[in-house]
PDB file of C-alpha atoms in Angstrom:
ATOM      1  CA  UNK A 107      22.718  74.451-143.339  1.00 65.00           C
ATOM      2  CA  UNK A 108      19.616  74.491-141.122  1.00 65.00           C
ATOM      3  CA  UNK A 109      17.727  77.691-141.040  1.00 90.00           C
ATOM      4  CA  UNK A 110      15.018  79.728-139.461  1.00 95.00           C
ATOM      5  CA  UNK A 111      13.956  82.462-141.801  1.00 95.00           C
ATOM      6  CA  UNK A 112      12.075  85.576-140.880  1.00 95.00           C
ATOM      7  CA  UNK A 113      10.443  87.234-143.813  1.00 88.00           C
ATOM      8  CA  UNK A 114      11.439  90.823-143.014  1.00 90.00           C
ATOM      9  CA  UNK A 115      14.536  92.300-141.439  1.00 92.00           C
ATOM     10  CA  UNK A 116      13.002  95.758-140.968  1.00 95.00           C
ATOM     11  CA  UNK A 117       9.397  96.869-140.890  1.00 96.00           C
ATOM     12  CA  UNK A 118       7.769 100.231-140.278  1.00 97.00           C
ATOM     13  CA  UNK A 119       4.062 100.198-139.572  1.00 97.00           C
ATOM     14  CA  UNK A 120       1.500 102.758-138.458  1.00 97.00           C
ATOM     15  CA  UNK A 121      -0.379 102.692-135.218  1.00 97.00           C
ATOM     16  CA  UNK A 122      -3.538 100.615-135.523  1.00 97.00           C
ATOM     17  CA  UNK A 123      -2.362  98.551-138.478  1.00 97.00           C
ATOM     18  CA  UNK A 124      -2.612  94.763-138.425  1.00 97.00           C
ATOM     19  CA  UNK A 125       0.912  93.371-138.719  1.00 97.00           C
ATOM     20  CA  UNK A 126       2.031  89.880-139.753  1.00 97.00           C
ATOM     21  CA  UNK A 127       5.476  88.569-138.931  1.00 97.00           C
ATOM     22  CA  UNK A 128       6.364  85.331-140.687  1.00 96.00           C
ATOM     23  CA  UNK A 129       8.795  82.657-139.672  1.00 97.00           C
ATOM     24  CA  UNK A 130       9.718  79.494-141.560  1.00 97.00           C
ATOM     25  CA  UNK A 131      12.043  76.692-140.450  1.00 96.00           C
ATOM     26  CA  UNK A 132      13.428  73.865-142.537  1.00 94.00           C
ATOM     27  CA  UNK A 133      14.474  71.485-139.766  1.00 89.00           C
ATOM     28  CA  UNK A 134      11.135  69.680-139.239  1.00 91.00           C
ATOM     29  CA  UNK A 135      11.112  70.946-135.644  1.00 90.00           C
ATOM     30  CA  UNK A 136       7.979  70.479-133.594  1.00 90.00           C
ATOM     31  CA  UNK A 137       8.484  73.546-131.336  1.00 92.00           C
ATOM     32  CA  UNK A 138       8.460  77.124-132.497  1.00 94.00           C
ATOM     33  CA  UNK A 139       8.658  80.313-130.471  1.00 95.00           C
ATOM     34  CA  UNK A 140       8.277  84.054-130.728  1.00 97.00           C
ATOM     35  CA  UNK A 141      10.300  86.313-128.470  1.00 96.00           C
ATOM     36  CA  UNK A 142      10.821  89.993-128.406  1.00 96.00           C
ATOM     37  CA  UNK A 143      14.060  91.659-127.333  1.00 94.00           C
ATOM     38  CA  UNK A 144      14.130  95.059-125.698  1.00 93.00           C
ATOM     39  CA  UNK A 145      17.056  96.869-124.104  1.00 87.00           C
ATOM     40  CA  UNK A 146      17.296  96.108-120.431  1.00 87.00           C
ATOM     41  CA  UNK A 147      14.543  93.510-120.622  1.00 91.00           C
ATOM     42  CA  UNK A 148      16.296  90.651-122.445  1.00 90.00           C
ATOM     43  CA  UNK A 149      14.303  88.062-124.367  1.00 93.00           C
ATOM     44  CA  UNK A 150      10.706  87.695-123.421  1.00 94.00           C
ATOM     45  CA  UNK A 151       8.453  84.893-124.655  1.00 93.00           C
ATOM     46  CA  UNK A 152       5.299  86.005-126.480  1.00 96.00           C
ATOM     47  CA  UNK A 153       3.834  82.729-127.774  1.00 95.00           C
ATOM     48  CA  UNK A 154       4.995  79.277-128.619  1.00 94.00           C
ATOM     49  CA  UNK A 155       3.682  76.277-130.425  1.00 94.00           C
ATOM     50  CA  UNK A 156       4.615  72.614-129.983  1.00 90.00           C
ATOM     51  CA  UNK A 157       2.534  71.234-132.809  1.00 90.00           C
ATOM     52  CA  UNK A 158       0.548  72.288-135.842  1.00 92.00           C
ATOM     53  CA  UNK A 159      -2.551  74.278-134.841  1.00 88.00           C
ATOM     54  CA  UNK A 160      -1.419  74.220-131.194  1.00 90.00           C
ATOM     55  CA  UNK A 161      -0.330  77.381-129.380  1.00 93.00           C
ATOM     56  CA  UNK A 162       0.384  78.485-125.851  1.00 92.00           C
ATOM     57  CA  UNK A 163       0.782  81.877-124.347  1.00 92.00           C
ATOM     58  CA  UNK A 164       4.132  82.971-123.152  1.00 91.00           C
ATOM     59  CA  UNK A 165       4.906  85.691-120.665  1.00 91.00           C
ATOM     60  CA  UNK A 166       3.726  88.714-122.624  1.00 95.00           C
ATOM     61  CA  UNK A 167       0.943  87.571-125.038  1.00 96.00           C
ATOM     62  CA  UNK A 168      -1.234  90.699-124.751  1.00 96.00           C
ATOM     63  CA  UNK A 169      -1.766  92.431-128.067  1.00 96.00           C
ATOM     64  CA  UNK A 170      -0.493  89.447-130.047  1.00 97.00           C
ATOM     65  CA  UNK A 171      -1.851  86.316-131.605  1.00 97.00           C
ATOM     66  CA  UNK A 172      -0.208  83.483-133.543  1.00 97.00           C
ATOM     67  CA  UNK A 173      -0.996  81.017-136.278  1.00 97.00           C
ATOM     68  CA  UNK A 174       0.535  77.669-137.075  1.00 96.00           C
ATOM     69  CA  UNK A 175      -1.243  76.004-139.959  1.00 95.00           C
ATOM     70  CA  UNK A 176       1.825  74.123-141.188  1.00 95.00           C
ATOM     71  CA  UNK A 177       4.657  72.589-139.213  1.00 95.00           C
ATOM     72  CA  UNK A 178       7.277  74.749-140.824  1.00 96.00           C
ATOM     73  CA  UNK A 179       5.549  78.132-140.517  1.00 97.00           C
ATOM     74  CA  UNK A 180       4.739  80.148-137.393  1.00 97.00           C
ATOM     75  CA  UNK A 181       3.220  83.578-137.736  1.00 97.00           C
ATOM     76  CA  UNK A 182       3.010  86.315-135.179  1.00 97.00           C
ATOM     77  CA  UNK A 183       0.107  88.775-135.587  1.00 98.00           C
ATOM     78  CA  UNK A 184      -0.169  92.195-134.051  1.00 97.00           C
ATOM     79  CA  UNK A 185      -3.889  92.787-134.125  1.00 94.00           C
ATOM     80  CA  UNK A 186      -3.650  96.568-133.822  1.00 97.00           C
ATOM     81  CA  UNK A 187      -0.080  97.759-133.668  1.00 97.00           C
ATOM     82  CA  UNK A 188       0.889 100.195-130.950  1.00 97.00           C
ATOM     83  CA  UNK A 189       4.075 102.162-130.370  1.00 97.00           C
ATOM     84  CA  UNK A 190       4.972 100.026-127.339  1.00 96.00           C
ATOM     85  CA  UNK A 191       5.252  97.085-129.728  1.00 98.00           C
ATOM     86  CA  UNK A 192       8.245  98.656-131.348  1.00 97.00           C
ATOM     87  CA  UNK A 193      10.900  95.992-130.763  1.00 96.00           C
ATOM     88  CA  UNK A 194      13.172  93.325-132.180  1.00 95.00           C
ATOM     89  CA  UNK A 195      11.140  90.157-132.801  1.00 97.00           C
ATOM     90  CA  UNK A 196      12.914  86.862-132.794  1.00 96.00           C
ATOM     91  CA  UNK A 197      11.559  83.521-133.978  1.00 97.00           C
ATOM     92  CA  UNK A 198      13.119  80.243-132.890  1.00 95.00           C
ATOM     93  CA  UNK A 199      12.568  76.568-133.368  1.00 94.00           C
ATOM     94  CA  UNK A 200      13.668  73.410-131.530  1.00 90.00           C
ATOM     95  CA  UNK A 201      13.160  69.695-131.774  1.00 83.00           C
ATOM     96  CA  UNK A 202      12.198  69.325-128.132  1.00 71.00           C
ATOM     97  CA  UNK A 203      15.625  69.564-126.607  1.00 69.00           C
ATOM     98  CA  UNK A 204      16.909  72.935-125.532  1.00 70.00           C
ATOM     99  CA  UNK A 205      18.905  73.801-128.565  1.00 79.00           C
ATOM    100  CA  UNK A 206      17.090  76.664-130.124  1.00 90.00           C
ATOM    101  CA  UNK A 207      17.832  77.875-133.615  1.00 92.00           C
ATOM    102  CA  UNK A 208      16.944  81.521-133.966  1.00 95.00           C
ATOM    103  CA  UNK A 209      16.102  83.566-136.999  1.00 95.00           C
ATOM    104  CA  UNK A 210      17.910  86.809-137.704  1.00 94.00           C
ATOM    105  CA  UNK A 211      15.123  88.857-136.232  1.00 95.00           C
ATOM    106  CA  UNK A 212      12.680  91.511-137.462  1.00 96.00           C
ATOM    107  CA  UNK A 213      13.158  95.075-136.289  1.00 95.00           C
ATOM    108  CA  UNK A 214       9.649  96.486-136.109  1.00 97.00           C
ATOM    109  CA  UNK A 215       9.007 100.183-135.686  1.00 97.00           C
ATOM    110  CA  UNK A 216       5.430 101.356-135.039  1.00 97.00           C
ATOM    111  CA  UNK A 217       4.896 105.052-135.715  1.00 97.00           C
TER     112      UNK A 217
ATOM    113  CA  UNK B  62       9.443  81.693-108.912  1.00 89.00           C
ATOM    114  CA  UNK B  63      11.455  80.981-112.049  1.00 90.00           C
ATOM    115  CA  UNK B  64      13.952  83.667-112.912  1.00 92.00           C
ATOM    116  CA  UNK B  65      17.361  83.823-114.475  1.00 95.00           C
ATOM    117  CA  UNK B  66      19.149  87.026-113.576  1.00 96.00           C
ATOM    118  CA  UNK B  67      22.086  88.745-115.149  1.00 96.00           C
ATOM    119  CA  UNK B  68      22.786  91.710-112.978  1.00 93.00           C
ATOM    120  CA  UNK B  69      25.566  93.235-115.017  1.00 95.00           C
ATOM    121  CA  UNK B  70      24.199  94.944-118.150  1.00 94.00           C
ATOM    122  CA  UNK B  71      27.682  95.464-119.528  1.00 96.00           C
ATOM    123  CA  UNK B  72      31.319  94.387-119.192  1.00 97.00           C
ATOM    124  CA  UNK B  73      34.405  95.790-120.785  1.00 98.00           C
ATOM    125  CA  UNK B  74      37.581  93.719-121.032  1.00 98.00           C
ATOM    126  CA  UNK B  75      40.982  94.117-122.694  1.00 98.00           C
ATOM    127  CA  UNK B  76      41.867  91.732-125.505  1.00 97.00           C
ATOM    128  CA  UNK B  77      43.748  88.714-124.211  1.00 97.00           C
ATOM    129  CA  UNK B  78      42.345  88.952-120.705  1.00 97.00           C
ATOM    130  CA  UNK B  79      39.651  86.850-119.083  1.00 98.00           C
ATOM    131  CA  UNK B  80      35.975  87.758-119.409  1.00 98.00           C
ATOM    132  CA  UNK B  81      33.661  86.508-116.657  1.00 98.00           C
ATOM    133  CA  UNK B  82      29.900  86.819-117.192  1.00 98.00           C
ATOM    134  CA  UNK B  83      27.658  85.961-114.256  1.00 98.00           C
ATOM    135  CA  UNK B  84      24.191  84.586-113.940  1.00 98.00           C
ATOM    136  CA  UNK B  85      22.041  83.838-110.907  1.00 97.00           C
ATOM    137  CA  UNK B  86      18.850  81.834-110.753  1.00 97.00           C
ATOM    138  CA  UNK B  87      15.997  81.683-108.315  1.00 96.00           C
ATOM    139  CA  UNK B  88      14.746  78.091-108.477  1.00 94.00           C
ATOM    140  CA  UNK B  89      16.920  75.237-107.277  1.00 93.00           C
ATOM    141  CA  UNK B  90      14.922  72.836-109.427  1.00 93.00           C
ATOM    142  CA  UNK B  91      16.541  74.224-112.609  1.00 92.00           C
ATOM    143  CA  UNK B  92      18.750  71.391-113.878  1.00 89.00           C
ATOM    144  CA  UNK B  93      20.124  72.637-117.162  1.00 93.00           C
ATOM    145  CA  UNK B  94      21.582  75.967-118.283  1.00 95.00           C
ATOM    146  CA  UNK B  95      22.568  77.461-121.571  1.00 95.00           C
ATOM    147  CA  UNK B  96      24.500  80.425-122.803  1.00 97.00           C
ATOM    148  CA  UNK B  97      23.616  82.184-126.023  1.00 96.00           C
ATOM    149  CA  UNK B  98      25.593  84.863-127.840  1.00 97.00           C
ATOM    150  CA  UNK B  99      23.978  87.622-129.917  1.00 94.00           C
ATOM    151  CA  UNK B 100      25.491  90.034-132.356  1.00 94.00           C
ATOM    152  CA  UNK B 101      23.586  93.141-133.412  1.00 89.00           C
ATOM    153  CA  UNK B 102      21.048  92.529-136.205  1.00 82.00           C
ATOM    154  CA  UNK B 103      21.455  88.749-135.847  1.00 89.00           C
ATOM    155  CA  UNK B 104      19.595  86.091-133.897  1.00 92.00           C
ATOM    156  CA  UNK B 105      21.183  84.546-130.804  1.00 94.00           C
ATOM    157  CA  UNK B 106      23.302  81.466-131.355  1.00 94.00           C
ATOM    158  CA  UNK B 107      23.934  78.665-128.888  1.00 93.00           C
ATOM    159  CA  UNK B 108      27.311  78.821-127.184  1.00 96.00           C
ATOM    160  CA  UNK B 109      27.624  76.293-124.367  1.00 96.00           C
ATOM    161  CA  UNK B 110      25.483  74.482-121.846  1.00 95.00           C
ATOM    162  CA  UNK B 111      25.803  72.690-118.528  1.00 96.00           C
ATOM    163  CA  UNK B 112      23.753  70.087-116.747  1.00 93.00           C
ATOM    164  CA  UNK B 113      23.304  70.268-113.002  1.00 91.00           C
ATOM    165  CA  UNK B 114      25.083  66.947-112.608  1.00 93.00           C
ATOM    166  CA  UNK B 115      28.295  68.752-113.529  1.00 93.00           C
ATOM    167  CA  UNK B 116      30.003  71.790-112.067  1.00 94.00           C
ATOM    168  CA  UNK B 117      32.059  72.658-115.104  1.00 97.00           C
ATOM    169  CA  UNK B 118      31.846  72.341-118.865  1.00 96.00           C
ATOM    170  CA  UNK B 119      34.511  73.468-121.239  1.00 97.00           C
ATOM    171  CA  UNK B 120      34.552  74.127-124.949  1.00 96.00           C
ATOM    172  CA  UNK B 121      37.700  75.711-126.306  1.00 97.00           C
ATOM    173  CA  UNK B 122      38.058  79.221-124.920  1.00 97.00           C
ATOM    174  CA  UNK B 123      34.647  78.992-123.196  1.00 98.00           C
ATOM    175  CA  UNK B 124      34.056  77.431-119.800  1.00 98.00           C
ATOM    176  CA  UNK B 125      30.839  77.472-117.780  1.00 98.00           C
ATOM    177  CA  UNK B 126      30.955  76.905-114.035  1.00 98.00           C
ATOM    178  CA  UNK B 127      27.929  75.997-111.957  1.00 97.00           C
ATOM    179  CA  UNK B 128      27.648  76.513-108.235  1.00 96.00           C
ATOM    180  CA  UNK B 129      24.378  74.865-107.215  1.00 95.00           C
ATOM    181  CA  UNK B 130      24.528  75.829-103.567  1.00 95.00           C
ATOM    182  CA  UNK B 131      24.810  79.493-104.538  1.00 96.00           C
ATOM    183  CA  UNK B 132      22.396  79.163-107.495  1.00 96.00           C
ATOM    184  CA  UNK B 133      25.005  80.811-109.606  1.00 97.00           C
ATOM    185  CA  UNK B 134      26.752  80.110-112.880  1.00 97.00           C
ATOM    186  CA  UNK B 135      29.431  81.934-114.766  1.00 98.00           C
ATOM    187  CA  UNK B 136      30.835  81.956-118.251  1.00 98.00           C
ATOM    188  CA  UNK B 137      34.584  82.412-118.606  1.00 98.00           C
ATOM    189  CA  UNK B 138      36.166  83.382-121.881  1.00 98.00           C
ATOM    190  CA  UNK B 139      39.908  82.996-122.029  1.00 97.00           C
ATOM    191  CA  UNK B 140      41.564  84.681-123.804  1.00 97.00           C
ATOM    192  CA  UNK B 141      39.021  87.260-124.834  1.00 98.00           C
ATOM    193  CA  UNK B 142      39.041  88.443-128.430  1.00 97.00           C
ATOM    194  CA  UNK B 143      37.431  91.452-130.110  1.00 96.00           C
ATOM    195  CA  UNK B 144      35.128  89.104-132.004  1.00 96.00           C
ATOM    196  CA  UNK B 145      33.680  88.052-128.674  1.00 97.00           C
ATOM    197  CA  UNK B 146      32.031  91.473-128.358  1.00 97.00           C
ATOM    198  CA  UNK B 147      28.334  90.645-128.224  1.00 97.00           C
ATOM    199  CA  UNK B 148      25.395  90.327-125.855  1.00 96.00           C
ATOM    200  CA  UNK B 149      25.442  87.107-123.844  1.00 97.00           C
ATOM    201  CA  UNK B 150      22.263  85.576-122.529  1.00 96.00           C
ATOM    202  CA  UNK B 151      21.965  82.987-119.791  1.00 96.00           C
ATOM    203  CA  UNK B 152      18.941  80.678-120.087  1.00 95.00           C
ATOM    204  CA  UNK B 153      17.261  77.768-118.335  1.00 94.00           C
ATOM    205  CA  UNK B 154      14.342  75.499-119.356  1.00 90.00           C
ATOM    206  CA  UNK B 155      11.060  76.551-117.794  1.00 89.00           C
ATOM    207  CA  UNK B 156       9.882  74.173-115.121  1.00 87.00           C
ATOM    208  CA  UNK B 157       6.496  72.490-115.555  1.00 80.00           C
ATOM    209  CA  UNK B 158       6.043  73.821-119.031  1.00 66.00           C
ATOM    210  CA  UNK B 159       6.202  72.330-122.484  1.00 60.00           C
ATOM    211  CA  UNK B 160       9.489  70.795-123.412  1.00 59.00           C
ATOM    212  CA  UNK B 161      12.009  73.157-124.834  1.00 64.00           C
ATOM    213  CA  UNK B 162      10.635  76.414-123.414  1.00 84.00           C
ATOM    214  CA  UNK B 163      13.507  78.568-122.254  1.00 90.00           C
ATOM    215  CA  UNK B 164      13.639  81.437-119.752  1.00 92.00           C
ATOM    216  CA  UNK B 165      16.284  84.020-120.618  1.00 94.00           C
ATOM    217  CA  UNK B 166      18.136  86.546-118.517  1.00 95.00           C
ATOM    218  CA  UNK B 167      18.356  90.190-119.524  1.00 95.00           C
ATOM    219  CA  UNK B 168      21.747  89.750-121.090  1.00 95.00           C
ATOM    220  CA  UNK B 169      25.227  91.188-120.568  1.00 96.00           C
ATOM    221  CA  UNK B 170      26.872  93.223-123.305  1.00 96.00           C
ATOM    222  CA  UNK B 171      30.530  92.323-123.535  1.00 98.00           C
ATOM    223  CA  UNK B 172      32.979  94.707-125.157  1.00 98.00           C
ATOM    224  CA  UNK B 173      36.479  93.410-125.814  1.00 98.00           C
ATOM    225  CA  UNK B 174      38.896  96.203-126.590  1.00 96.00           C
ATOM    226  CA  UNK B 175      41.979  95.681-128.757  1.00 93.00           C
TER     227      UNK B 175
END
């Protein structure tokens, strides 16, 4: 069964902390994505990567960075967490068609 | 302008009846659309898609209709079941961007009551 695994289901972090959200896929997909889901705002693209060490900004990259050192792993980094980054974070991968496989999500609360 | 709009945040339907979820888009160059379903505390899962060369695609209880002239698509669920209660997202591939980059609507929360 193909999978996208997000390392944490729930996280609570303090304002100003550096936060790492990890995502691993086992499907050898080239493309990986980070979205956040907020009530009334849907799914918004933060960053994506279409190859190792490649990254592109999505619609809301401010306050975030990413790292893709290996094909299977895509990390989202909150450089200095703020309360407005409290959200559900969703990682997805695809092989280049439009069939995303999503992880189960990480519910991040910044206090 | 590239937007996918779901103007109804929620929909409540009785079990056994039809659920109709609507989606509008702003750019006539969109040529492929997808619907995803999301349960709480889970990631979205792919449900059904449609290419712009078709006006209908059916998969079991789920049918998507595309009206290109109106820039509108709809997802029909017949008959609706309580297990269909979820948030449904409409999506389209971003134009001019890297392959596989989807734009999502804001979602419609469907509640199917027994």
